[in-house]
C-alpha positions as semicolon CSV with decimal commas, in nm:
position;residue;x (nm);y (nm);z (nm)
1;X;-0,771;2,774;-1,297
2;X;-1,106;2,892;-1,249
3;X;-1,374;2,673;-1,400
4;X;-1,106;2,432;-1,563
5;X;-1,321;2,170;-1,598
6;X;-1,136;1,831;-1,474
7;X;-1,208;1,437;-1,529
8;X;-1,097;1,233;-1,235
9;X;-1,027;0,822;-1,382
10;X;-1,116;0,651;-1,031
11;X;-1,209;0,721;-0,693
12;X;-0,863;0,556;-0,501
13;X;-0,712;0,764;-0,210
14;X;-0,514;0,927;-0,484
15;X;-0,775;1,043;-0,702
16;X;-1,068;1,173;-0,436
17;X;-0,713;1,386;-0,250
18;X;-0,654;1,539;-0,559
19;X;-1,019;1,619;-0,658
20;X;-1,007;1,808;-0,359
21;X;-0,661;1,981;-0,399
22;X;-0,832;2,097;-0,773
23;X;-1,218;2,201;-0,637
24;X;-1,051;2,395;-0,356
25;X;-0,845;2,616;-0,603
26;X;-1,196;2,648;-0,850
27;X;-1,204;2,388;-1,070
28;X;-1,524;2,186;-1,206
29;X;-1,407;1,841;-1,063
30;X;-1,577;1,531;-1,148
31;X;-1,480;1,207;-1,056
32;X;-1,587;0,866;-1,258
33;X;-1,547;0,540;-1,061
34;X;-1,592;0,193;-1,211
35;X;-1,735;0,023;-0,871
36;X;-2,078;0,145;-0,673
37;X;-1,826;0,297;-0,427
38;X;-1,489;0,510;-0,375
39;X;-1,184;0,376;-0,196
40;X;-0,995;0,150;-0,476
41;X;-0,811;-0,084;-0,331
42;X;-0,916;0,072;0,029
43;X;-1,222;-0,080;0,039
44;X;-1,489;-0,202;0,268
45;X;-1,746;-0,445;0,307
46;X;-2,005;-0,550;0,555
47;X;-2,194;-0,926;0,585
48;X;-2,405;-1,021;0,850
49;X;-2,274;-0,791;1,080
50;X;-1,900;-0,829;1,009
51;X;-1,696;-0,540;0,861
52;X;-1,366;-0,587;0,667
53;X;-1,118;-0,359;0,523
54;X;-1,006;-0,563;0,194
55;X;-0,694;-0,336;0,197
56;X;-0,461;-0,153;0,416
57;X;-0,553;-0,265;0,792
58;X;-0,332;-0,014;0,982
59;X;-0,255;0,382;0,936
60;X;0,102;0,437;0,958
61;X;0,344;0,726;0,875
62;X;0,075;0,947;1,120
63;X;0,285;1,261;0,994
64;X;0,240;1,241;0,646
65;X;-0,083;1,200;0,701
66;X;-0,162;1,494;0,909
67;X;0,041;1,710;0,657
68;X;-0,180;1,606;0,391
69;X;-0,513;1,623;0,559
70;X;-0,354;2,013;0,665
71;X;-0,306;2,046;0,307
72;X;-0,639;2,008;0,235
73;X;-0,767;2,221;0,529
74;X;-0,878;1,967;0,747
75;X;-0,725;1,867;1,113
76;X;-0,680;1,505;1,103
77;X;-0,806;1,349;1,418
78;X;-1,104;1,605;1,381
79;X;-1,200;1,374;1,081
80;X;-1,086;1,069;1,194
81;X;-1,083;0,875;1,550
82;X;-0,770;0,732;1,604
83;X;-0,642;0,483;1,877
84;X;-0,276;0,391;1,892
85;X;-0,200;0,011;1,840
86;X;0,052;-0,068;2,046
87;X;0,208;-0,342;2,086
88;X;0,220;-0,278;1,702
89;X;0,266;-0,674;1,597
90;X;0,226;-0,990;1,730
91;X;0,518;-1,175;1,533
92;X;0,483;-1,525;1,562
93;X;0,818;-1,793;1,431
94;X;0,742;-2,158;1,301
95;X;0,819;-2,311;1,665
96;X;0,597;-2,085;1,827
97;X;0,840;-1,840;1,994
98;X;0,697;-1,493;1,966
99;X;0,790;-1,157;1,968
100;X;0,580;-0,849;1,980
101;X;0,689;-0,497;1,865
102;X;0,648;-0,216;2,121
103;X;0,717;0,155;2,122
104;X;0,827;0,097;2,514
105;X;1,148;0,071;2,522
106;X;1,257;-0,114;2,863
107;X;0,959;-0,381;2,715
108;X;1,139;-0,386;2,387
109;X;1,514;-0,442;2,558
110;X;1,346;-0,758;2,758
111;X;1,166;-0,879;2,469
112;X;1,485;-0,869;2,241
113;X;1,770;-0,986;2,462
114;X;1,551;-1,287;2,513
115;X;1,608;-1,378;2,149
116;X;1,953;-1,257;2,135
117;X;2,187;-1,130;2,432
118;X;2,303;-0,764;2,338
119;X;2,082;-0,694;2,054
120;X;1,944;-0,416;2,201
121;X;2,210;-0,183;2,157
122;X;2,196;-0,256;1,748
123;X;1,826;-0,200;1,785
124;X;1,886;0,132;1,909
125;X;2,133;0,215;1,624
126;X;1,928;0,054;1,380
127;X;1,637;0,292;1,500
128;X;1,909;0,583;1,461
129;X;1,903;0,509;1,107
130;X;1,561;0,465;1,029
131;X;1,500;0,835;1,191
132;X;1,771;0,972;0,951
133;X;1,656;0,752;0,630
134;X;1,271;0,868;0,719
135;X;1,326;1,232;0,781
136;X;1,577;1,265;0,456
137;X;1,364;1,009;0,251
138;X;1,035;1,226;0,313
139;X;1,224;1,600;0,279
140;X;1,439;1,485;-0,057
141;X;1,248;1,185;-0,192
142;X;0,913;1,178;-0,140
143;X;0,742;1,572;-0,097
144;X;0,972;1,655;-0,480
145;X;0,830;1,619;-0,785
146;X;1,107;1,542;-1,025
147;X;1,004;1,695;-1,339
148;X;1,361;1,657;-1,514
149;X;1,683;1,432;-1,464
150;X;1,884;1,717;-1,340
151;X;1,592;1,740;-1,020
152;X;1,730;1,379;-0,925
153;X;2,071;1,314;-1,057
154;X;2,210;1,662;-0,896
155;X;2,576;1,733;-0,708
156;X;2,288;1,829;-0,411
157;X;2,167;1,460;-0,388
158;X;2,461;1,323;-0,412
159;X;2,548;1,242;-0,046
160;X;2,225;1,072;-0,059
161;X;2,379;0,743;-0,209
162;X;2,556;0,711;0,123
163;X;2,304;0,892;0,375
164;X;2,013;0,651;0,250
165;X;2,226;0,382;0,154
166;X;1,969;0,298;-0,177
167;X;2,250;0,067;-0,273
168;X;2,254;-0,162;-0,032
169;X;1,962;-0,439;0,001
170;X;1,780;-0,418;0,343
171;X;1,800;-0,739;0,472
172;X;2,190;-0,723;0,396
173;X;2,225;-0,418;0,616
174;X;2,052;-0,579;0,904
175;X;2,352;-0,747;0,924
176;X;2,507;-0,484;1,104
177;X;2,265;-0,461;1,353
178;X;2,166;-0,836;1,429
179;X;2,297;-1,179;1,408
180;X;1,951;-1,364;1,471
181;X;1,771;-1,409;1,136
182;X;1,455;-1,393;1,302
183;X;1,574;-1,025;1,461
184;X;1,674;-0,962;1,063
185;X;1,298;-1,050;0,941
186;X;1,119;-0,855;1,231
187;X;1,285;-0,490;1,124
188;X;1,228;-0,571;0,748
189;X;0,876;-0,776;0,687
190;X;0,772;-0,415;0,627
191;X;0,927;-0,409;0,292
192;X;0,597;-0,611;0,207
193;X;0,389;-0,263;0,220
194;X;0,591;-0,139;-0,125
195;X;0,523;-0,486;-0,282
196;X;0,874;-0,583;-0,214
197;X;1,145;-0,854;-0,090
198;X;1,382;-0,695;0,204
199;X;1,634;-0,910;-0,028
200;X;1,605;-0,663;-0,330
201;X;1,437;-0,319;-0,125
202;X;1,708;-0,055;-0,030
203;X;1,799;-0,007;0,288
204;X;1,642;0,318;0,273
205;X;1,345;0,174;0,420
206;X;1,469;0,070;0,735
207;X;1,251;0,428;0,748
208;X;0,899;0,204;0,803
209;X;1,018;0,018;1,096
210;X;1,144;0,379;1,237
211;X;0,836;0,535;1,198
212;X;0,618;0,224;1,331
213;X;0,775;0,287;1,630
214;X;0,850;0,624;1,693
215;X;0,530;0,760;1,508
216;X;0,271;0,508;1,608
217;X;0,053;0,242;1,428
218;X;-0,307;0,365;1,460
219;X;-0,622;0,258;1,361
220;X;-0,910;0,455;1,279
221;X;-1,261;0,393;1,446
222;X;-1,480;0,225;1,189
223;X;-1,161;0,078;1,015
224;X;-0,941;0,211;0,743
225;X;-1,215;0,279;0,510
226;X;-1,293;0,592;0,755
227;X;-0,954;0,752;0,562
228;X;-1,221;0,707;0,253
229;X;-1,483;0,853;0,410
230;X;-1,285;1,134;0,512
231;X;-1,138;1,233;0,182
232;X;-1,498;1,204;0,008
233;X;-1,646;1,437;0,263
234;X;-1,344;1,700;0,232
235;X;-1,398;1,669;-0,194
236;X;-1,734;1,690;-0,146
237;X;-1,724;2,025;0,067
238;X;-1,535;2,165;-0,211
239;X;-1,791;2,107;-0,508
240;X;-1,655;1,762;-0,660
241;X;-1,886;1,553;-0,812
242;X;-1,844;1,160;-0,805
243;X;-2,055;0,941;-1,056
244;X;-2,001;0,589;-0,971
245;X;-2,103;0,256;-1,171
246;X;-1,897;0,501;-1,478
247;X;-1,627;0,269;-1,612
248;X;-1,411;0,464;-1,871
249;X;-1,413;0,286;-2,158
250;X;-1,103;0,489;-2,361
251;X;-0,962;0,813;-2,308
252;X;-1,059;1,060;-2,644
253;X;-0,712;1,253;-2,786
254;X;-0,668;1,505;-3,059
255;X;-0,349;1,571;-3,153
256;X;-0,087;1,646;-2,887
257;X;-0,386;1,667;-2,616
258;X;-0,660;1,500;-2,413
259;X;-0,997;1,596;-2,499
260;X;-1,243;1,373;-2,278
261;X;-1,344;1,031;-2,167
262;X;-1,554;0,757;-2,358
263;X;-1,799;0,575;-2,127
264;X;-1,835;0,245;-2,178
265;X;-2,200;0,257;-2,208
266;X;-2,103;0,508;-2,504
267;X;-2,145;0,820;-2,348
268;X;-1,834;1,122;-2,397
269;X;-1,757;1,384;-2,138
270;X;-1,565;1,630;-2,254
271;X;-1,299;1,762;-2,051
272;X;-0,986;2,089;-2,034
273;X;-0,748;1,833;-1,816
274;X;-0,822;1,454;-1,765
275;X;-0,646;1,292;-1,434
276;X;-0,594;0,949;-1,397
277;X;-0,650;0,723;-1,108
278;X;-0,641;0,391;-1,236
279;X;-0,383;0,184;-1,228
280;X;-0,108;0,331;-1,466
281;X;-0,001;0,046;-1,665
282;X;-0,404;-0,034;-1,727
283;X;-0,452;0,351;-1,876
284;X;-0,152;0,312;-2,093
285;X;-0,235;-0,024;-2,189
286;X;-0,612;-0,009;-2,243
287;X;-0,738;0,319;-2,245
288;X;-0,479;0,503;-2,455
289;X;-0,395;0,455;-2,826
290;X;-0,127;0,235;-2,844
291;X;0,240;0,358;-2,807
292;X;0,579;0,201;-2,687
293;X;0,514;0,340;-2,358
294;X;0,213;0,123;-2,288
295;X;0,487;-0,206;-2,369
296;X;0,789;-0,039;-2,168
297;X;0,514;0,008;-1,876
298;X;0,468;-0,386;-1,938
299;X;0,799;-0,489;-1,890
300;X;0,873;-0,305;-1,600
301;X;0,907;-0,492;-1,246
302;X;0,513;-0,517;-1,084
303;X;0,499;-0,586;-0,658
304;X;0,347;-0,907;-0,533
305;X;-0,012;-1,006;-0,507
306;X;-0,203;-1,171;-0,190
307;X;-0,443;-1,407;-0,156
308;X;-0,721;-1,288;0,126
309;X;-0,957;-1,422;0,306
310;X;-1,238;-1,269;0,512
311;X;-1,406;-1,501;0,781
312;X;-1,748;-1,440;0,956
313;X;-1,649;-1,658;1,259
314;X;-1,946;-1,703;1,519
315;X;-1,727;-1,665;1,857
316;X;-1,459;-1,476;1,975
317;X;-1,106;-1,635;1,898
318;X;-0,937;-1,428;2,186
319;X;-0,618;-1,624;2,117
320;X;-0,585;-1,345;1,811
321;X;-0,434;-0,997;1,922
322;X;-0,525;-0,697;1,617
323;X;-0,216;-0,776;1,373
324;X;-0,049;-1,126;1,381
325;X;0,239;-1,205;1,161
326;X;0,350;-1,534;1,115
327;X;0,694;-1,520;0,975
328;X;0,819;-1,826;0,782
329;X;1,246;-1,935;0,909
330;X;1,253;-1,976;0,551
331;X;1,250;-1,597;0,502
332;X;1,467;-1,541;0,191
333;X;1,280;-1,867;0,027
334;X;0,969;-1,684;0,057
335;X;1,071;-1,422;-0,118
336;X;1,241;-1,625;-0,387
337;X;0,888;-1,802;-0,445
338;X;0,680;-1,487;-0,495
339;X;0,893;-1,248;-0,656
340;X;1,136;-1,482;-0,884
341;X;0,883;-1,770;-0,960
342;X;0,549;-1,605;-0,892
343;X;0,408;-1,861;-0,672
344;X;0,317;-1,923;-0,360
345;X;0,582;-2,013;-0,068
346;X;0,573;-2,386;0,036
347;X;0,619;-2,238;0,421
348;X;0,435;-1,877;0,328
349;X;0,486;-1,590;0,609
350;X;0,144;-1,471;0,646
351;X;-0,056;-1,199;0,824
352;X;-0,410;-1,152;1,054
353;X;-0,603;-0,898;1,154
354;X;-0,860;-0,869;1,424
355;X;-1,038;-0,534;1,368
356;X;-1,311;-0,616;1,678
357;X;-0,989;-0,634;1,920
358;X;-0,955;-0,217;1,808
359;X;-1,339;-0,136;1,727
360;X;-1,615;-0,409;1,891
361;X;-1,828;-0,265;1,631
362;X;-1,644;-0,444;1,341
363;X;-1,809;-0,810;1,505
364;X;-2,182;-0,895;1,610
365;X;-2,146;-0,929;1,977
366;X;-2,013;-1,262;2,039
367;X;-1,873;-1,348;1,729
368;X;-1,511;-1,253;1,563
369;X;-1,426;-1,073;1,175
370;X;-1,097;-1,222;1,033
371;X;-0,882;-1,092;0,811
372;X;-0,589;-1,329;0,683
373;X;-0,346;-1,216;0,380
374;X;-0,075;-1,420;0,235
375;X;0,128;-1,294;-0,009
376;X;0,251;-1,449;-0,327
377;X;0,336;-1,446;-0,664
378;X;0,155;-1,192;-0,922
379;X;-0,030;-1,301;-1,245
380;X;0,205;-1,433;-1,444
381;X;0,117;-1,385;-1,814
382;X;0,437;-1,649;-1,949
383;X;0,304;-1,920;-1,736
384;X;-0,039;-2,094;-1,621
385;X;-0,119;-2,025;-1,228
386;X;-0,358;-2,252;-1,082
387;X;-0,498;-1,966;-0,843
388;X;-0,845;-2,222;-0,715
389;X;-0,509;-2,455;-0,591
390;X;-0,350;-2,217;-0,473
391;X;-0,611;-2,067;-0,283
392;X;-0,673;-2,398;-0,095
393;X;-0,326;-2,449;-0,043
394;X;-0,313;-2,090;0,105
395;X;-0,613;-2,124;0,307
396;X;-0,452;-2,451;0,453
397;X;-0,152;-2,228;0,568
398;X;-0,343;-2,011;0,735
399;X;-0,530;-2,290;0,985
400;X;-0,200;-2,447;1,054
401;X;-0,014;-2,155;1,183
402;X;-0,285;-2,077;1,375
403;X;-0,263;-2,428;1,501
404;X;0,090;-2,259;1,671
405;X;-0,117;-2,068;1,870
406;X;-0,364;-2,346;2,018
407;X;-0,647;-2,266;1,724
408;X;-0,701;-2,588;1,619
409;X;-1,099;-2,564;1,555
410;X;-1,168;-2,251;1,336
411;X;-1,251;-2,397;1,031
412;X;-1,590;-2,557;1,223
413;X;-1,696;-2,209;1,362
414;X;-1,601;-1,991;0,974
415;X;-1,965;-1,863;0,942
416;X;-1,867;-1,791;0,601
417;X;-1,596;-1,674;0,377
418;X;-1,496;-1,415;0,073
419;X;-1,143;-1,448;-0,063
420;X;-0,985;-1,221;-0,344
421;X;-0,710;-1,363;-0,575
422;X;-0,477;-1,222;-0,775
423;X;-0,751;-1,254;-1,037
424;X;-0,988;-1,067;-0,770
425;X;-0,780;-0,702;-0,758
426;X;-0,719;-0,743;-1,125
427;X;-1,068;-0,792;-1,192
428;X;-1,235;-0,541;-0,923
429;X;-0,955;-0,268;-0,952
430;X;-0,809;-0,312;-1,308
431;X;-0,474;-0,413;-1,164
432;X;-0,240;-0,527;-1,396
433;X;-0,086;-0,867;-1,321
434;X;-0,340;-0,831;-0,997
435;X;-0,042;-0,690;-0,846
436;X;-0,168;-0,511;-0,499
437;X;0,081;-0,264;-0,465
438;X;0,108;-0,165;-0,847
439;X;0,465;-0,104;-1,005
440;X;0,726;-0,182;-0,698
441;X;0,992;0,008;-0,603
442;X;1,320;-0,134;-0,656
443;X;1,585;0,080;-0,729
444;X;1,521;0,146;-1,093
445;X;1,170;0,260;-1,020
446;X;1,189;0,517;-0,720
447;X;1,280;0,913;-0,766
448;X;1,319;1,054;-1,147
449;X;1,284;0,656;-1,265
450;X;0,935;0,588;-1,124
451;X;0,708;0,695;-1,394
452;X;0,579;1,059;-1,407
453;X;0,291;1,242;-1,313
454;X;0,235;1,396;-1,688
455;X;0,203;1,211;-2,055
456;X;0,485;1,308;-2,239
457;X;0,293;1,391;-2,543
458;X;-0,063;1,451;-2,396
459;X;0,014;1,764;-2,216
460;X;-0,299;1,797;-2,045
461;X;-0,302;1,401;-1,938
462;X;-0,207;1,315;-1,552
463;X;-0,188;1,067;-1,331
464;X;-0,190;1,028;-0,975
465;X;-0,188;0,676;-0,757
466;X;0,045;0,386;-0,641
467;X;0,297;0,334;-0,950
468;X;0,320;0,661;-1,013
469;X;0,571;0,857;-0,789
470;X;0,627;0,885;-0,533
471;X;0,501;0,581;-0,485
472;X;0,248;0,273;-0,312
473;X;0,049;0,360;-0,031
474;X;-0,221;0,573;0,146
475;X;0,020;0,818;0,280
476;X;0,217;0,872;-0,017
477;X;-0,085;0,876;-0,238
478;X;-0,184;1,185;-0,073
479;X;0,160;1,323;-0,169
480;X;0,086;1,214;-0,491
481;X;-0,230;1,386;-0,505
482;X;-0,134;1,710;-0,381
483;X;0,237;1,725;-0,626
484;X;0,026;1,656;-0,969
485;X;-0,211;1,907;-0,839
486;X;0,110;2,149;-0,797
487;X;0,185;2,080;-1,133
488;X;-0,173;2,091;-1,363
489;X;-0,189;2,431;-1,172
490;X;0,145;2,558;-1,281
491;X;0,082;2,421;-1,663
492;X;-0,284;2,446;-1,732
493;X;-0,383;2,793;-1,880
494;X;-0,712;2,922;-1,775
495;X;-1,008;2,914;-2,002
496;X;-1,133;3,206;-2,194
């Protein structure tokens, strides 16, 4: 693969890991990004002193990430300064009780039987599973590429339908562990991270709770945009070159093959393989001739969206630990609203962060950086969404849960505020539907029926990212990164 020359669509996790994977074996890598900076939807901003992450708030799955960084011949926690967050969550119900997760165990018993006498023991069990769903999940899921139907539908995989129980919804097999519902949301809220309802996920991922636990939640120094800052440097090292402020405005074909990239201030780069990091419905969609796929791709389930807000308060609000969840008794109605009706929850579960309880530096001394998220319905394009109202209505959520915890005044000490809306990440990241996590992953798009790494017809056209496979995520869009690289290697003939 020596001097391939290689177009990189976007500069998300996905896209910088693989730049790297390709410079590292020789190729001429060049990334174009559509914002002034990398990161996608991992992104970063800093007002007055504040920093916020405007994505993912917590690194989890530590493993997978240390395999990739290894991958890529860098030691992890060389190239990034992690602390352990522990406990993980604050959960917080809609009378008040609370209950936060811990990886200590005689903590966790206490903390548990309180809620429910004996629950403990199914805890333990439940935890059983998630080690065996996480550990078969990563090893026969996740680290394949399946290039053809016989890779996924095989006599070898078969014993997964009962191993990783992909047939049974989540919150169903909770049953089996717990009797309180609250027990039953706190061991599935995690389902959120693929853009899904623990009513419709498999119980497969009973694996994210496991790994919370047993693994660690950890949080970089600087915030989660460090991850970023990492991956740039490593590319970097290796010869890629990023050009940012470069939207693409089509991608150029001839024939059975990619030959380039339009810009859309009208310049063409020319190209041997062209990768894609943008979102994958968008490239089919908008920067491909038109083709059935690109409708398929359209039709296909999308995750949720979230509403965010990030407040410059001016003092500390100490009655805030790093993560809160508020999780709604309502639970299943939640999920009804956002993923059947594509609205947002009368009662919405909601989520925030503290980064200056992990990193002081994320807060001018004396003051606080919030993060609240609360998820909620994607664009729908068959009916209107008043997203100003339901911004305000979301925004009113937020103060009176925090009301539960004896924050009555924040709104008088909110320095100022940015929010994104679905209408934000579809703008700013050319998501379609503004749908955070991309495609989700029920069970008709995970494995062989996620969509592939490869065009079918354009044989030198990839993609890499979140609704690709194997999946959402910064973790698994490093595996991402490194299979696609696996593959352009394998197919891509060297130039003369």
């Amino acid at each position: 693969m020596t001097d391939t020359s290689i177009l990189v669509i976007g500069a998300g996790v996905g896209g910088i890991a693989a730049a790297a994977h390709l410079a590292r074996q020789g190729c001429r890598v060049t990334v174009l990004e559509k914002n002034a900076r990398p990161g996608g939807r991992c992104g970063q901003f800093e007002r007055e002193g504040h920093v916020f992450d405007t994505g993912p708030t917590l690194l989890v799955m530590p493993l997978l990430f240390e395999s990739e960084f290894a991958s890529l011949g860098a030691e992890l926690r060389e190239r990034l300064d992690l602390q352990r967050v522990d406990p993980t969550y604050r959960l917080v119900f809609d009378d008040g009780q609370d209950l936060a997760l811990t990886s200590d165990l005689n903590v966790m018993r206490s903390r548990l039987e309180a809620i429910e006498p004996g629950s403990f023991a199914g805890f333990l069990r439940y935890i059983q599973e998630g080690h065996r769903h996480y550990h078969q999940a990563i090893d026969r899921l996740v680290n394949r590429d399946f290039r053809a139907a016989t890779d996924f539908f095989s006599p070898a995989n078969l014993p997964l339908l009962f191993s990783l129980k992909p047939l049974v919804p989540h919150y169903a097999n909770m049953a089996g562990y717990f009797d309180e519902p609250r027990l039953k949301a706190a061991f599935t809220f995690q389902d959120v991270y693929m853009g899904l309802s623990p009513f419709e996920a498999p119980a497969t991922f009973s694996m994210m709770p496991y790994t919370e636990l047993a693994h660690g939640v950890w949080y970089p120094r600087g915030g989660m945009y460090r991850v970023v800052d990492a991956l740039v440097a490593i590319a970097r090292e290796a010869g890629v070159t990023f050009v940012f402020n470069a939207a693409v405005a089509h991608v150029d074909v001839s024939g059975n093959a990619v030959t380039g990239v339009t810009l859309a201030d009208g310049r063409r780069l020319i190209a041997d393989v062209v990768l894609a990091n943008a979102d994958l419905p968008y490239v089919y969609n908008q920067l491909l001739p038109k083709e059935p796929r690109a409708d398929e791709l359209s039709r296909k389930r999308y995750s949720c969206s979230a509403i965010s807000f990030f407040w410059g308060v001016d003092h500390p609000v100490p009655e805030l630990g790093a993560h809160t969840l508020f999780l709604a008794d309502d639970y299943r109605e939640n999920f009804v609203s956002i993923d059947r009706d594509h609205d947002l929850p009368d009662n919405p579960s909601l989520y925030v962060h503290a980064p200056a309880r992990l990193d002081p530096a994320m807060a001018p001394d004396g003051q606080d950086t919030l993060t609240a998220i609360v998820p909620v319905g994607h664009i729908d394009p068959a009916h209107a969404q008043d997203w100003e109202t339901l911004r305000e209505t979301a925004r009113a959520a937020v103060f009176k849960r925090l009301r539960l915890l004896g924050i009555t005044d924040l709104e008088d000490h909110i320095k100022f505020e940015v929010n994104y809306t679905p209408l934000s990440w579809r703008k700013r990241y050319n998501l379609m539907r503004g749908a955070t996590h991309g495609l989700c992953h029920n069970l008709l798009q995970l494995g062989y029926l996620r969509p592939h790494n490869r065009h079918d017809v354009y044989k030198n056209l990839y993609f890499v990212g979140a609704s690709t496979h194997p999946g959402t995520g910064l973790p698994t869009a490093l595996v991402s990164a490194r299979l696609v690289t696996r593959r352009i290697l394998e197919e891509q003939p060297v130039p003369a």
